[in-house]
Backbone as a ProteinNet text record, in pm:
[ID]
protein_1_A
[PRIMARY]
MGNASVVTKFILLGIPYTEDLETTLFVLFLGCYVFTLMGNLLILLAIVSSTRLHIPMYFFLCQLSVCDIFFPSVSSPKMLFYLSGNSRAISYAGCVSQLFFYHFLGCTECFLYTVMAYDRFVAICYPLRYTVIMSHRVCAILAVGTSFFGCIQATFLTTLTFQLPYCGPNEVDYYFCDIPVMLKLACADTSALERVGFVSVGLMPLSCFLLILTSYSRIVCSILQIRSTEGRRHAFSTCSAHLTAILLSFMPVVLIYLQPTPNPWLNATVQVLNNLVTPMLNPLIYSLRNKEVKYSLRKVLRQVAFLPEQ
[TERTIARY]
3582.1	3726.9	3789	3883.3	3947.9	4060.9	4134.3	4244.2	4373.5	4368.9	4484.9	4533.1	4606.1	4649	4758.7	4748.2	4853.9	4957.2	4921.8	5016.6	5112.4	5242.3	5344.3	5421.3	5408.2	5473.2	5394.7	5417.3	5352.6	5459.8	5421.4	5510.4	5458.3	5539.4	5500.6	5532.7	5430.6	5449.8	5497.8	5484.9	5534.4	5428.8	5472.2	5381.8	5334	5203	5151.3	5203.9	5226.7	5265.5	5400.2	5491.9	5625.8	5735.8	5702.2	5802.1	5917.7	6038.9	6162.5	6200.8	6136.9	6172.6	6234.8	6278.5	6326	6442.8	6540.3	6658.5	6621.9	6540.5	6496.8	6419.8	6326.3	6246	6332.3	6430.2	6518.6	6592.7	6651.8	6726.6	6633.7	6515.6	6419.9	6370.6	6328.4	6272.8	6380.5	6499.9	6608.6	6640.6	6643.7	6668.1	6561.2	6435	6323.4	6331.5	6363.6	6368	6479.8	6598.4	6711.6	6682	6625.2	6590.9	6487	6390.8	6288.1	6350.1	6438.4	6503.3	6587.9	6667.6	6755.3	6674.9	6570.6	6490	6421.2	6361.7	6290.7	6386	6501.8	6602.1	6653	6671	6714.2	6608.8	6481.6	6373.4	6376.7	6394.8	6404.2	6521.2	6638.3	6756.4	6735.4	6675.9	6653.3	6563.3	6457.5	6361.6	6419.5	6484	6539.4	6651.7	6732.9	6850.1	6817.7	6698.7	6662	6556.4	6591.1	6494.4	6377.9	6399.7	6292	6178.8	6207.9	6107.8	6045.1	6072.6	6016.5	5877.9	5786.4	5647.4	5559	5430	5344.3	5344	5338.3	5329.6	5447.7	5567.5	5686.4	5702.6	5644.4	5642.1	5564.1	5449	5369.9	5437	5508.6	5583	5694.2	5754.7	5855	5792.2	5673.9	5605.4	5570.9	5530.9	5501.2	5626.7	5741	5866.1	5905.6	5882	5910.1	5821.9	5693.7	5603	5648	5694.1	5737	5868	5942.3	6061.9	6022.9	5930.3	5894	5790.1	5702.4	5594.8	5648	5740.5	5793.9	5881.2	5931.2	6017.4	5939.4	5807.4	5724.9	5735.3	5730.3	5726.6	5850	5919.1	6028.6	6148	6199.1	6315.3	6290.4	6174.6	6143.6	6128.3	6065.7	6049.1	6184.7	6273.4	6407	6485.9	6461.2	6530.5	6498.4	6368.6	6337.1	6357.2	6352.4	6383.7	6531.9	6616.3	6758.5	6791.8	6688.2	6708.5	6699.8	6661	6651.8	6510.8	6491.6	6365.6	6248.3	6134.4	6010.9	5925.6	5973.6	5895.9	5895.2	5781.9	5768.3	5692.9	5736.9	5673.3	5533.3	5455.9	5320.2	5326.5	5418.3	5433.4	5480.6	5568.1	5614.5	5502.5	5413.2	5299.1	5203.5	5179.8	5095.6	5156.7	5289	5357.9	5348.2	5366.8	5356.2	5219.8	5114.4	4979.4	4951	4993.8	4967.2	5037.9	5168.1	5244	5208.1	5169.8	5126.4	5003.3	4903.9	4781.8	4800.4	4888.2	4916.8	4977.2	5079.7	5145.4	5056.5	4982.8	4892.1	4780.8	4719.9	4613	4668.3	4787.3	4849.6	4870.8	4919	4937.1	4803.7	4700.9	4568.7	4519.3	4532.3	4493.7	4584.6	4711.9	4807.2	4775	4735.2	4694.3	4574.5	4485.6	4368.5	4411.8	4505.9	4558	4630.6	4707.8	4779.9	4682.4	4569.2	4467.3	4407	4384.2	4332.5	4433.4	4562.1	4667.3	4666.3	4652.8	4647.2	4518.9	4410	4283.5	4297.9	4358.8	4378.6	4474.8	4583.6	4684.8	4628.6	4540.9	4488.8	4361.4	4274.5	4145.5	4154.4	4247.8	4263	4410.9	4474.7	4619.3	4661.5	4579	4616.2	4606.9	4528.1	4512.4	4585.7	4663.7	4728.1	4817.1	4904.8	4998.3	4927.1	4811.3	4734.7	4661.1	4594.9	4519.2	4612.8	4717.2	4812.1	4931.9	4904.4	5011.3	5092.3	5203.7	5287.8	5208.8	5125.9	5046	4946.4	4878	4779.8	4848.2	4963.4	5037.4	5079.3	5124.4	5165.7	5047.5	4932.3	4811.7	4767.8	4769.8	4729.8	4825.9	4956	5055.9	5040.5	5023.7	5004.6	4871.7	4769.8	4637.7	4638	4714	4719.3	4774.8	4881.6	4941.2	4850.8	4785	4699.2	4581.5	4512.8	4397.4	4440.6	4558.1	4612	4639.1	4688.9	4715.7	4586.3	4482.8	4353.3	4296.2	4298.9	4246.5	4325.5	4457.8	4542.1	4521.9	4506.9	4483.3	4351.6	4248.9	4118.1	4126	4189.7	4197.8	4284.5	4393.4	4482.2	4413.6	4345.2	4272.2	4161.9	4093.4	3986.3	4038.7	4156.2	4213	4268.4	4341.8	4413.7	4341.8	4216.3	4136	4085.1	4096	4053	4156	4113.6	4209.3	4274.9	4404.4	4478.6	4539.2	4472.4	4510.8	4532.8	4522.3	4534.4	4647	4617.9	4723.7	4791.7	4919.9	4995.6	5067.2	5026	5089.2	5011.6	5076.8	5016.2	5040.3	4933.8	4945.9	4964.8	5074.2	5102	5246	5292.1	5431	5443.6	5331.3	5334.3	5197.7	5188.7	5064.9	4968.1	4855.6	4753	4617.3	4519.1	4390.1	4324.7	4305.6	4232.3	4295.2	4428	4493.3	4497.2	4503.4	4506.4	4370.5	4262.6	4129.7	4102.9	4166.1	4149.1	4207.4	4302.9	4370.7	4306.1	4209.7	4148.6	4061.6	4061.6	3982.2	3846.8	3777.5	3646.9	3575.5	3446.5	3367.6	3409.3	3451.2	3501.6	3408.7	3291.4	3203.2	3163.8	3130.4	3091.4	3209.4	3327.2	3445.8	3487.3	3468	3499.7	3413	3285.8	3196.1	3235.9	3269.1	3310.8	3440.9	3536.4	3663	3645.7	3555.1	3527.3	3474.9	3380.2	3322.8	3429	3511	3613	3720.1	3772.1	3877.2	3823.2	3697.9	3640.1	3596.4	3543.8	3488.4	3595.6	3709.8	3815.4	3870.6	3918.7	3968	3858.9	3733.6	3623.9	3598.7	3601.2	3581.6	3693.1	3817.1	3931.1	3919.1	3880.7	3869.6	3762.8	3649.9	3543.4	3589.2	3666.2	3719.9	3819.3	3903.2	3999.5	3926.4	3822.3	3743.2	3678.5	3629.3	3569.1	3671.5	3791.1	3897.2	3933.6	3949.1	3993.1	3881	3757.7	3646.9	3650.2	3674.5	3686.2	3809.6	3918.7	4042.6	4023.2	3958.6	3936	3849.8	3747.2	3661.4	3742.1	3832.4	3914.6	4014.2	4073.5	4172.4	4108.1	3986.7	3917.9	3882.4	3880.2	3850.9	3975	4093.4	4217.4	4225.2	4244.8	4244.2	4374.3	4483.6	4614.2	4634.4	4675.9	4706.5	4823.6	4924.5	5041.3	5001.7	4910.8	4863.8	4789.5	4704	4631.3	4728.1	4827.1	4924.3	5002.9	5044.6	5120.3	5035.5	4908.6	4819.1	4794.9	4770.3	4751.3	4879.2	4994	5121.5	5145.9	5107.3	5130.1	5041.8	4931.7	4837.4	4853.1	4912.9	4918.1	4997	5107.6	5188.4	5108.7	5036.8	4956.1	4846.3	4779.9	4672.8	4727.4	4845.2	4907	4937.1	4994.1	5026.5	4900.2	4792	4665.4	4611.9	4613.3	4563.8	4646.3	4779.1	4866.2	4843.8	4802.9	4783.5	4646.6	4541.3	4405.6	4361	4410.7	4366.9	4396.6	4515.5	4540.4	4442.6	4401.4	4305.5	4174.2	4128.9	4003.6	4016.6	4127	4145.2	4161.8	4226.4	4258.2	4145	4098.4	4007.6	3860.2	3827.8	3687.3	3640.3	3721.9	3677.6	3590.1	3481.5	3389.3	3451.1	3532.1	3595.8	3747.1	3817.8	3962.5	4037.1	4135.5	4224	4365.2	4421.2	4551	4663.3	4673.4	4783	4766.7	4643.1	4617.7	4645.6	4598.8	4621.4	4769.8	4847.9	4991.5	5060.8	5022.9	5083.6	5054.9	4929.5	4890.4	4957.2	4967.5	5032.5	5179.4	5247.1	5387.7	5401.6	5313.6	5315.2	5291.3	5196.7	5162.6	5274.3	5337.9	5439.6	5575	5609.9	5743.7	5745.7	5659.3	5667.5	5616	5500.3	5445.4	5538.2	5591.6	5688.3	5813.9	5850.4	5967.7	5938.8	5814.7	5779.3	5748.4	5704.2	5665.4	5775.5	5903.4	6008.5	6020.8	6004.7	6011.5	5892.5	5774.2	5652.4	5661.6	5710.3	5711.7	5833.3	5936.9	6057.1	6062.9	6019	6032.2	5946	5833.9	5742.5	5752.4	5860.3	5871.9	6010.8	6018.7	6146.7	6223.3	6150.5	6217.2	6282.4	6209	6264.1	6381.4	6369.7	6478.6	6604.7	6586.7	6700.6	6767.7	6687.2	6742.1	6808.9	6749.9	6810.1	6946.7	6957	7085.9	7189.7	7146	7236.6	7286	7193.9	7231.5	7326.7	7297.3	7381.8	7520.4	7528	7659.8	7739.6	7671.9	7740.3	7790.2	7706.2	7745.9	7863.2	7860.3	7967.6	8101.1	8096.4	8219.2	8262.1	8183.2	8211.4	8349.2	8395.1	8526.3	8641.2	8622	8730.1	8744	8640.4	8643.3	8723.3
8045.6	8046	7928.5	7858.5	7744.4	7788.5	7690.8	7719.2	7740.8	7828.8	7859.7	7998.9	8007.4	8136.1	8194.2	8324.4	8391.7	8448.3	8455.2	8502	8388.8	8413.7	8311.8	8342.9	8464.1	8499.3	8610.3	8622.6	8726.3	8812.5	8933.6	9025.8	9046.6	9009.7	9026.6	9169.6	9246.5	9386.3	9401.3	9296.9	9301.1	9343.8	9373.2	9414.4	9556.4	9579.2	9713.8	9819.1	9939.6	10057.2	10039.8	9965.4	9949.2	9993.7	10087.3	10137.8	10201.9	10185.1	10240.7	10176	10064.8	9994.2	9857.7	9838	9705.9	9655.5	9741.9	9699.4	9660.8	9744.9	9716.4	9585.4	9567.1	9445.3	9323.1	9339.3	9227.1	9178.3	9270.9	9233.3	9170.3	9230	9179.5	9039.9	9021.2	8892.8	8784.9	8823.7	8725.7	8674.6	8765.8	8724.3	8629.6	8662.3	8575.6	8439.4	8438.9	8313.3	8222.7	8278.9	8199.7	8147	8231.6	8190.7	8078.8	8088	7984.4	7850.6	7852.7	7728.6	7668.2	7750.8	7699.9	7647.2	7722.1	7680.6	7547	7530.1	7405	7288.3	7316.5	7210.1	7163.7	7256.7	7220.3	7135.2	7171.4	7091.2	6949.4	6936.9	6804.6	6725.4	6788.4	6720.9	6678.9	6768.1	6738.6	6617.3	6608.9	6498.4	6368.2	6376.2	6254.9	6196.6	6282.6	6235.4	6184.8	6211.2	6170.9	6060.9	5943.7	5832.7	5861.9	5949.3	5986	6058.7	6118.3	6195.9	6117.7	5988.6	5907.7	5855.3	5949.6	5919.5	5997.3	5961.9	6024.4	6176.4	6240.4	6386.1	6450.1	6396.8	6454.3	6408.4	6294.6	6251.5	6352.6	6395.6	6495.4	6633.1	6662.1	6787.8	6790.1	6674.4	6663.4	6696.3	6641.2	6668.7	6816.1	6877.9	7021.4	7102.5	7062.4	7133	7121.9	7005.4	6988.7	7083.9	7090.7	7183.2	7327.4	7360.1	7497.4	7533.5	7434.3	7460.9	7489.8	7411.6	7426	7535.1	7560.3	7658.1	7797.9	7854.4	7986.3	7980.1	7860.3	7846	7854	7851	7863.8	8004.7	8104.7	8243.3	8325.8	8290.2	8374.7	8385.1	8275	8289.4	8384.9	8374.5	8464.9	8608	8626.2	8759.7	8821.3	8744.5	8794	8822.8	8743	8761.4	8896.9	8933.1	9062.4	9179.9	9155.6	9263.8	9303.5	9210.6	9240	9309	9346.2	9422.2	9341.4	9214.6	9129.5	9132.2	9052.6	9053.9	9009.3	9074.9	9039.2	8941	8899.7	8810.8	8668.5	8601.8	8460.9	8392.1	8275.6	8205	8158.3	8125.9	8074.7	7947.2	7857	7731.5	7759.1	7858.4	7894.5	7948.4	8025.1	8080.1	7968.1	7872.8	7757.3	7679.7	7659	7584.2	7656.2	7787.6	7864.4	7846.1	7862.7	7854	7713.5	7610.8	7473.2	7440.4	7465.1	7425.5	7510.5	7636	7719.4	7657.6	7619.3	7563.1	7417.8	7344.6	7206.9	7204.2	7286	7288.5	7353.7	7458.3	7523.3	7430.4	7358.5	7263.8	7146.5	7099.6	6990.2	7030.5	7153.2	7201.9	7209.8	7253.3	7264.4	7126.8	7026.4	6889.7	6836.7	6875.7	6827.6	6881.9	7007.6	7063.9	6987.3	6944.5	6866.8	6731.5	6667.8	6539	6554.6	6663.8	6687.2	6710.8	6776.1	6795.8	6661.1	6574	6439.9	6360.8	6375.4	6307.3	6352.2	6483.1	6534	6486.9	6478.1	6429.4	6285.8	6200.1	6060	6051	6129.9	6123.3	6164.2	6263.5	6315.8	6244.6	6212.4	6150.5	5998.2	5936.2	5789.1	5752.6	5795.8	5774.8	5628	5541.9	5400.7	5330	5383.2	5320.9	5398.4	5498.2	5587.7	5513.6	5427.9	5359.2	5261.5	5210.5	5119	5196.1	5305.5	5384.8	5454.4	5518.2	5590.4	5502	5389.3	5296.5	5353.8	5290.4	5335.6	5335	5232.5	5221.6	5336.2	5364.9	5474.6	5607.8	5630.6	5755.6	5771.2	5663	5668.4	5700.4	5637.7	5662.9	5808.7	5860.8	5999.5	6096.9	6067.3	6155	6157.4	6040.3	6033.4	6097.4	6076.5	6132.4	6284.4	6348.7	6495.9	6547.4	6482.1	6524.2	6489	6373.6	6329.5	6424.7	6455.2	6545	6689.2	6726.5	6857	6867.9	6759.5	6756.5	6764.8	6695	6699.5	6841	6904.7	7040.1	7137.6	7126	7216.2	7193.8	7068.6	7038	7097.8	7086.2	7143.4	7294.8	7362.4	7508.5	7557.4	7486.9	7525.7	7506.5	7393.9	7368.6	7470.8	7502.8	7601.9	7736.9	7774.1	7904.7	7910.8	7807	7814.4	7746.7	7705.8	7665.1	7787.5	7903.2	8028.9	8075.9	8149.6	8205.7	8331.9	8342.9	8462.9	8522.3	8623.3	8674.5	8826	8889.2	9034.7	9081.4	9160.4	9210.7	9096.2	9111.4	9005.4	9055.4	9171.9	9225.3	9180.5	9099.1	9046.2	9146.4	9205.2	9308.9	9245.8	9169.5	9095.4	9047.9	8979.3	8933.7	8784.8	8716.9	8581.4	8550.1	8440.6	8405.2	8337.6	8402.7	8345.4	8363	8292.6	8284.7	8421.4	8504.6	8630.6	8720.9	8733.6	8824.6	8765.2	8632.3	8569.8	8578.4	8565.8	8573.9	8711.8	8815.1	8950.6	8964.6	8879.6	8889.7	8802.7	8721	8628.5	8702.3	8651.6	8712	8642.5	8631.6	8564.6	8604.7	8574.6	8602	8503.1	8554.8	8469.4	8465.6	8524.1	8534.5	8397.5	8302.8	8168.9	8096.9	8110.2	8044.2	8105.9	8235.9	8301.9	8246.9	8222.3	8167.5	8024.9	7943.3	7805.1	7803.4	7887.4	7895.4	7943.5	8040.4	8094	7984.2	7904.7	7795.1	7690	7656.6	7553.4	7594.6	7716.9	7765.3	7786.3	7826.7	7849.8	7722.6	7625.4	7504.5	7416.3	7403.9	7315.8	7360.7	7485.6	7525.7	7530.4	7562.9	7564.3	7424.1	7323.7	7184.8	7141.8	7176.5	7142	7211.4	7338.4	7414.4	7354.7	7311.5	7251.2	7119.4	7041.3	6916.3	6944	7045.8	7084.6	7133.3	7213.6	7264.6	7151	7050.3	6933.5	6859.8	6838.7	6769	6844.2	6975.4	7051.7	7073.4	7068.3	7073	6949.2	6833.2	6709.2	6712.2	6770.8	6778.8	6864.2	6980.4	7070.3	7000.8	6931	6858.5	6754.8	6684.8	6583.2	6645.8	6757.8	6825	6876.1	6929.3	6983.3	6873.8	6749.1	6638	6587.9	6635.7	6596.9	6667.4	6592.5	6650.2	6723.8	6672.2	6730.8	6861.1	6965.3	7093.2	7078.6	7001.5	6978.2	6902.4	6807.5	6731.5	6819.4	6908.2	7000.2	7094.4	7143.9	7236.3	7169.2	7044.4	6971.9	6945.1	6909.2	6880.6	7006.4	7119	7244.3	7285.5	7259.6	7297.6	7223.4	7096.5	7018.6	7064.5	7133	7176.9	7324.6	7404.9	7549	7584	7513.1	7541.2	7512.9	7401.1	7365.2	7467.1	7512.3	7611.6	7743.9	7785.3	7908.4	7896.8	7783.1	7761.7	7758.7	7701.1	7695.5	7835.9	7920.1	8057.2	8133.4	8117.1	8185.3	8134.8	8010.2	7951.6	7981.7	7978.3	7991.1	8135.6	8226.7	8366	8427.6	8405.4	8460.8	8411.4	8284.9	8230.9	8307.1	8333.7	8407.5	8549.2	8615.9	8755.4	8772.4	8675.7	8691.5	8643.6	8521.1	8458.4	8476.5	8513.4	8522	8663.7	8764.6	8902.3	8945.7	9018.1	9055.7	9150.4	9246.7	9342.3	9331.6	9275.2	9256	9387.5	9387.3	9501.3	9457.8	9505.2	9455.9	9467.2	9583.1	9601.3	9510.2	9499.5	9411.1	9266.3	9225.2	9088.5	9056.2	9148.7	9124.9	9117	9205.3	9205.2	9075	9031.2	8907.1	8787	8789.1	8678.8	8668.3	8782.1	8779.5	8719.5	8760.2	8702.8	8552.4	8510.7	8369.1	8290	8349.1	8278.3	8273.2	8377.8	8387.2	8384.8	8464.3	8480.9	8357.8	8304.3	8186.5	8066.1	8028.8	7917.9	7945.7	8073.3	8109.3	8094	8124.9	8119.1	7977.6	7889.6	7754.3	7680.4	7684.1	7618.4	7676.1	7808.7	7870.7	7829.1	7829	7793.5	7652.2	7558	7417.8	7380.2	7463.8	7429.3	7499.2	7624.8	7700.7	7645.3	7581.8	7529.9	7378.1	7321.1	7175.1	7136.5	7078.8	7046.4	6941.8	6840.7	6734.8	6789.5	6876.7	6934.8	7026.4	7107.4	7197.3	7117.5	7007.7	6923.9	6865.7	6814.4	6755.8	6860.8	6982.3	7091.4	7129.7	7139.5	7171.5	7065.2	6940.5	6830.4	6841.2	6871.4	6887.2	7004.5	7117.9	7237.4	7213.8	7136.9	7104.1	7018.7	6923	6837.3	6918.7	7013.3	7098.1	7187.3	7239	7327.6	7254.3	7129.1	7052.4	6977.5	6986.9	6911.1	6940.2	7066.9	7092	7030.1	7004.8	6950.5	6800.7	6736.6	6590.5	6548
6668.7	6645.9	6719	6657.3	6720.2	6808.8	6855.9	6947	6869.4	6770.2	6688.4	6725.8	6831	6883.9	6797.5	6769.7	6696.7	6793.6	6920.3	7020.7	7054	7037.2	7066	7193.5	7242.6	7368.3	7437.5	7566.1	7645.6	7712.4	7748.3	7817.5	7959.3	8057.9	8197.7	8241.4	8273.8	8312	8456.2	8535.3	8673	8772.8	8893.7	9000.8	8973.7	8974	8945.8	9044.4	8991.2	9071.2	9142	9080	9140.9	9044.1	8955.8	8862.7	8940	8886.5	8944.2	9077.1	9112.1	9235.9	9206.4	9080.9	9039.2	9124.5	9150.3	9226.2	9368.9	9432.4	9569.7	9576.9	9482.8	9481.2	9450.9	9363.2	9328.5	9453.6	9528.1	9648.8	9752.3	9771.7	9870.6	9833.8	9708.2	9666.5	9656.4	9616.2	9610.5	9750.6	9849.2	9986.6	10037.6	10010.2	10052.7	9985.1	9857	9780.1	9831.2	9852	9901.6	10041.9	10126.5	10262.8	10260	10167.6	10153.8	10116.2	10016.4	9972	10083.8	10150.1	10255.9	10375	10415.5	10529.6	10507.1	10391.1	10362.2	10338.1	10281.1	10265.6	10401.6	10494.3	10630.1	10700.6	10682.8	10741.1	10685.3	10553.9	10490.7	10547.5	10555	10608.1	10752.7	10833.1	10974.3	10991.7	10912.9	10926.2	10871.3	10756.1	10694.7	10779.6	10842.1	10916.6	11056.4	11105.5	11241.8	11238.5	11289.6	11292	11386.1	11483.9	11577.3	11505.8	11390.9	11317.3	11201.9	11194.7	11086.9	11126.4	11144.3	11176	11078.5	11067.1	10965.3	10965.5	11084.1	11089.6	11016.5	11036.7	10974.8	10830.1	10796.7	10657	10572.6	10622.8	10550.9	10555.5	10663.8	10670.2	10566.1	10540.7	10433.5	10298.3	10274.4	10148.8	10136.9	10247.6	10247.5	10215.7	10270.9	10243.6	10096.5	10036.9	9893.7	9812.5	9847.4	9778.7	9797.6	9918.8	9948.3	9878.9	9834.4	9753.7	9609.7	9556.4	9414.9	9390.5	9488.8	9469.2	9435.9	9515.1	9476.3	9352.5	9319.2	9201.3	9070.3	9078.2	8957.4	8899.7	8986	8938.4	8975.1	9083.2	9132.1	9037.1	8978.8	8889.5	8773.9	8709.5	8598.7	8648.1	8763.4	8818.9	8851.8	8912.5	8943.9	8816.5	8713.2	8585	8523.9	8519.4	8456.6	8552.8	8683.4	8777.5	8770.9	8724.1	8711.6	8579	8503.3	8380.1	8252.8	8262.7	8144.2	8085.3	7980.4	7906.4	7993.7	7971.7	8042.2	7961.9	7847.5	7760.6	7816.1	7799.9	7834.8	7722.5	7682.7	7571.1	7608.3	7505.5	7527.6	7612.4	7576	7651.1	7794	7810.2	7944.2	8030.4	7968.6	8040.8	8084	7993.7	8026.6	8143.3	8136.6	8242.5	8376	8374.4	8498.7	8563.2	8483.5	8538.3	8590.2	8513.2	8555.3	8686.2	8692	8810.5	8932.2	8908.9	9021.2	9087.1	9007	9063.9	9106.1	9039.2	9080.3	9220.5	9242.8	9373.2	9479.5	9439.8	9533.8	9579.6	9485	9519.9	9600.6	9564.7	9639.9	9785.1	9806.9	9944.4	10018.5	9947.8	10009.7	10056.2	9969.2	10006.4	10117.7	10112.5	10211.8	10350.3	10359.3	10488.7	10544.8	10455.5	10498.7	10554.7	10485.9	10531.7	10665.2	10680	10805.3	10920.5	10892.4	10995.7	11036.8	10938.2	10968.6	11052.2	11019.9	11095.5	11241.5	11266.2	11403.4	11473.8	11398.7	11454.4	11504.7	11423.2	11462.7	11580.9	11577.3	11683.3	11819.3	11821.2	11948.2	11992.2	11897.2	11933.2	11945.7	11871	11876.2	11892	11999.9	12014.5	12016.6	12074.4	12083.3	11948.8	11858	11724.7	11616.7	11658.3	11562.2	11462.7	11512.7	11423.1	11329.5	11373.8	11288.2	11178.4	11218.3	11121	11022.4	11073.6	10988.1	10956.5	10892.3	10854.4	10738.2	10706.7	10594.8	10464.2	10446.7	10323.6	10313.6	10424.5	10424.9	10398.8	10461.7	10441.7	10295.7	10234.6	10094.5	10004	10031.8	9951.4	9966	10088.5	10111.9	10044.2	10050.6	9988.6	9837.2	9777.1	9631.6	9593	9675.5	9647.1	9642.8	9732.7	9731.5	9599.2	9549.2	9421.6	9304.2	9312.1	9202.2	9183.2	9291.6	9280.4	9254.1	9302.2	9267.2	9117.8	9059.3	8915.4	8834.8	8879.8	8810.9	8812.2	8929.2	8941.6	8855	8856.3	8777.2	8627.5	8587	8445.3	8399.1	8482.5	8448.6	8432.6	8529.1	8524.7	8409.5	8382.2	8272.2	8137.2	8120.6	7996.7	7977.8	8086	8083.1	8035.2	8080.7	8047.7	7906.9	7865.5	7738.2	7622.4	7642.5	7527.7	7452.4	7517	7455.6	7353.6	7251.3	7155.2	7209.4	7190.1	7228.2	7101.3	7051	6919.1	6918.2	7034	7036.1	7124.2	7228.2	7317	7391.5	7415.6	7483.2	7608.7	7661.3	7781.2	7906.4	7987.1	8109.2	8221.2	8272.6	8374.8	8512.6	8523.7	8646.7	8640.3	8745.3	8742	8707.3	8687.8	8633.5	8572.8	8500.8	8430.9	8528.3	8554.2	8639.6	8570.3	8617.5	8547.5	8526.7	8630.3	8609	8503.4	8505.1	8409.3	8268.8	8258.7	8126	8057.7	8134.1	8075.2	8014.3	8070.1	8016.2	7876	7841	7711.5	7603.8	7641.7	7545.8	7443.6	7321.1	7213.5	7204	7315.4	7317.8	7446.3	7449.6	7569.7	7679.2	7791.5	7900.2	8021.1	8010.5	8127.4	8182.5	8092.4	8138.5	8202	8139.3	8192.7	8326.3	8341.2	8468.1	8580.8	8550.2	8652.5	8688.9	8586.1	8611.7	8691.1	8650.7	8722.4	8864.9	8884.1	9016.9	9107.9	9056	9134.5	9163.7	9062.5	9078.4	9177.7	9162.5	9251.3	9392.3	9404.9	9536.5	9606.2	9529.7	9589.1	9650.1	9583.9	9632.1	9768.2	9782.3	9914.2	10021.1	9980.5	10076.8	10131.1	10042	10085.5	10180.1	10144.3	10230.4	10365.6	10362.8	10487.2	10578.6	10521.3	10602.4	10663.9	10587.9	10642	10754.3	10734.5	10838	10963	10940.7	11051.6	11129	11057	11121.7	11207.4	11150.3	11223.5	11350.9	11340.4	11457.2	11558.5	11514.4	11610.6	11699.4	11637	11714	11803.3	11751.8	11829.1	11954.8	11937.6	12051.2	12157	12112.7	12208.1	12285.4	12216.8	12283.8	12379.1	12339.5	12424.4	12553.1	12541.9	12659.5	12760.4	12714.8	12805	12878.2	12835.7	12902.7	13038.3	13143.9	13278.2	13309	13258.5	13287.7	13210.8	13283.3	13217.6	13122.3	13163.7	13078	12951.8	12968.7	12852.4	12754	12804.2	12716.1	12645.2	12720.6	12660.7	12548.8	12572	12469.6	12346.3	12367.7	12254.3	12170.5	12238.2	12164.8	12091.8	12153.3	12092.9	11962.6	11958	11836.4	11720.8	11752.5	11648.6	11611	11698.8	11675.4	11549.8	11526	11406.7	11279.7	11281	11164.4	11138.7	11244.1	11229.3	11175.2	11220.9	11170.7	11022.5	10982.1	10840.3	10754.3	10806.6	10732.8	10706.9	10808.9	10793.2	10689.9	10694.5	10598.5	10456	10442.4	10310.1	10251.7	10335.3	10283.5	10265.1	10344.7	10334.7	10198.5	10139.8	10005.6	9900.7	9909.4	9811.9	9819.1	9941	9960.3	9906.7	9938.4	9899.4	9748.6	9681.7	9539.5	9450.1	9472.8	9377.2	9409.6	9531.1	9568.6	9596.9	9564.4	9584.3	9467.5	9491.4	9383.4	9281.5	9326	9236	9251.1	9150.6	9162	9178.6	9263.9	9285.8	9248.3	9134.4	9085.5	9187.7	9255.8	9349.8	9470.9	9523.3	9637.1	9599.5	9479.5	9434.2	9426.5	9366.2	9350.5	9486	9577.6	9710.6	9784	9778.7	9846.4	9780.5	9646.3	9575.1	9612.6	9624.2	9664.8	9804.1	9895.1	10029.6	10023.9	9939.9	9928	9861.3	9758.9	9681.4	9749.9	9823.1	9880	10032.9	10094.3	10239.5	10314.2	10272.9	10341.9	10334.5	10215.1	10211.5	10292.4	10305.7	10385.2	10535	10575.8	10718	10766.7	10677	10719.2	10795.4	10748.8	10829.2	10969.3	10982.2	11115.2	11200.2	11139.7	11213.5	11269.1	11184.9	11226	11310.3	11309.9	11386.3	11521.7	11527.6	11651.8	11764.7	11730.2	11833.9	11847.3	11792.6	11794.7	11844.9	11963.7	12024.3	11943.4	11891	11815.5	11689	11617.2	11494.4	11527.7	11634	11672.6	11709.3	11781.3	11818.9	11694.9	11602.5	11480.3	11392.3	11388.9	11311.9	11367.6	11500.7	11562.8	11529.7	11528.1	11496.1	11352.4	11260.1	11118.8	11100.9	11165.7	11152.8	11210.4	11320.5	11375.8	11278.9	11214.1	11117.2	10997.5	10952.8	10840.1	10878.6	11002	11047.9	11060.2	11099.5	11117.8	10992.2	10886.5	10766.1	10707.2	10696.9	10639.3	10717.5	10847.3	10927.9	10912.7	10854.9	10844.2	10722.3
[MASK]
++++++++++++++++++++++++++++++++++++++++++++++++++++++++++++++++++++++++++++++++++++++++++++++++++++++++++++++++++++++++++++++++++++++++++++++++++++++++++++++++++++++++++++++++++++++++++++++++++++++++++++++++++++++++++++++++++++++++++++++++++++++++++++++++++++++++++++++++++++++++++++++++++++++++++++++++++++++

């Protein structure tokens, strides 16, 4: 059978086992979504407005904030739309777009965390050569590279999923279009594609995690050689926020895509945490433990507060 799908739209059934909780979930998710957008926009404003923060570490943090603005925007608006009592239908093209941009932004963040770990490795292990190694040109290449390879990975996974014919049931037992639930609706044998997708989705974050682990192993060795207690404390402080964000980002991938027996309710719960809660927490993680960002944020908030008087 060719790729001539008779299905023109899908019906998103939502989060499993949450019937009659639409209003509660709408208020909760809307609050998280708005807080996520505001928090990441403030981080962007704080970094852009402060020349003291125009260094590679904050350049990549800006890129992370942009991803954290768009990542929850892939699935949250549609979810909020049907939780408010509107149609749960999504077009075939809309479903393709959701899956592509979800994995594009997710993979980009994964590569970006790897680049940020490399940046911390250079800053701590080679401080005197930091500005030479992490030049503007290198930072630009690394930033573009994260999006480029994220796009390649997302294109591969999306093509893999939607080359299949969809000619039967169109009810997606989830709150957005993702690979595992879409493969269940295909009118063809998906066992080979499931194995390829499993390897692809698992190999990419595993490779990134090993690179991050390598960077931080070298970082820990360098920090332990610092004689000053204050110096060690400062070095660990600059890395702790990044390590926290990495754990929050990588754990959902392991729980959702690499579990032997899928659990719909567990998957949906973890996905919500990954889609809404992690992007919401990242501004707090990176600002609360960073004096420069906190200072710049206070400056931005003061300017916003006094804006009507000007």
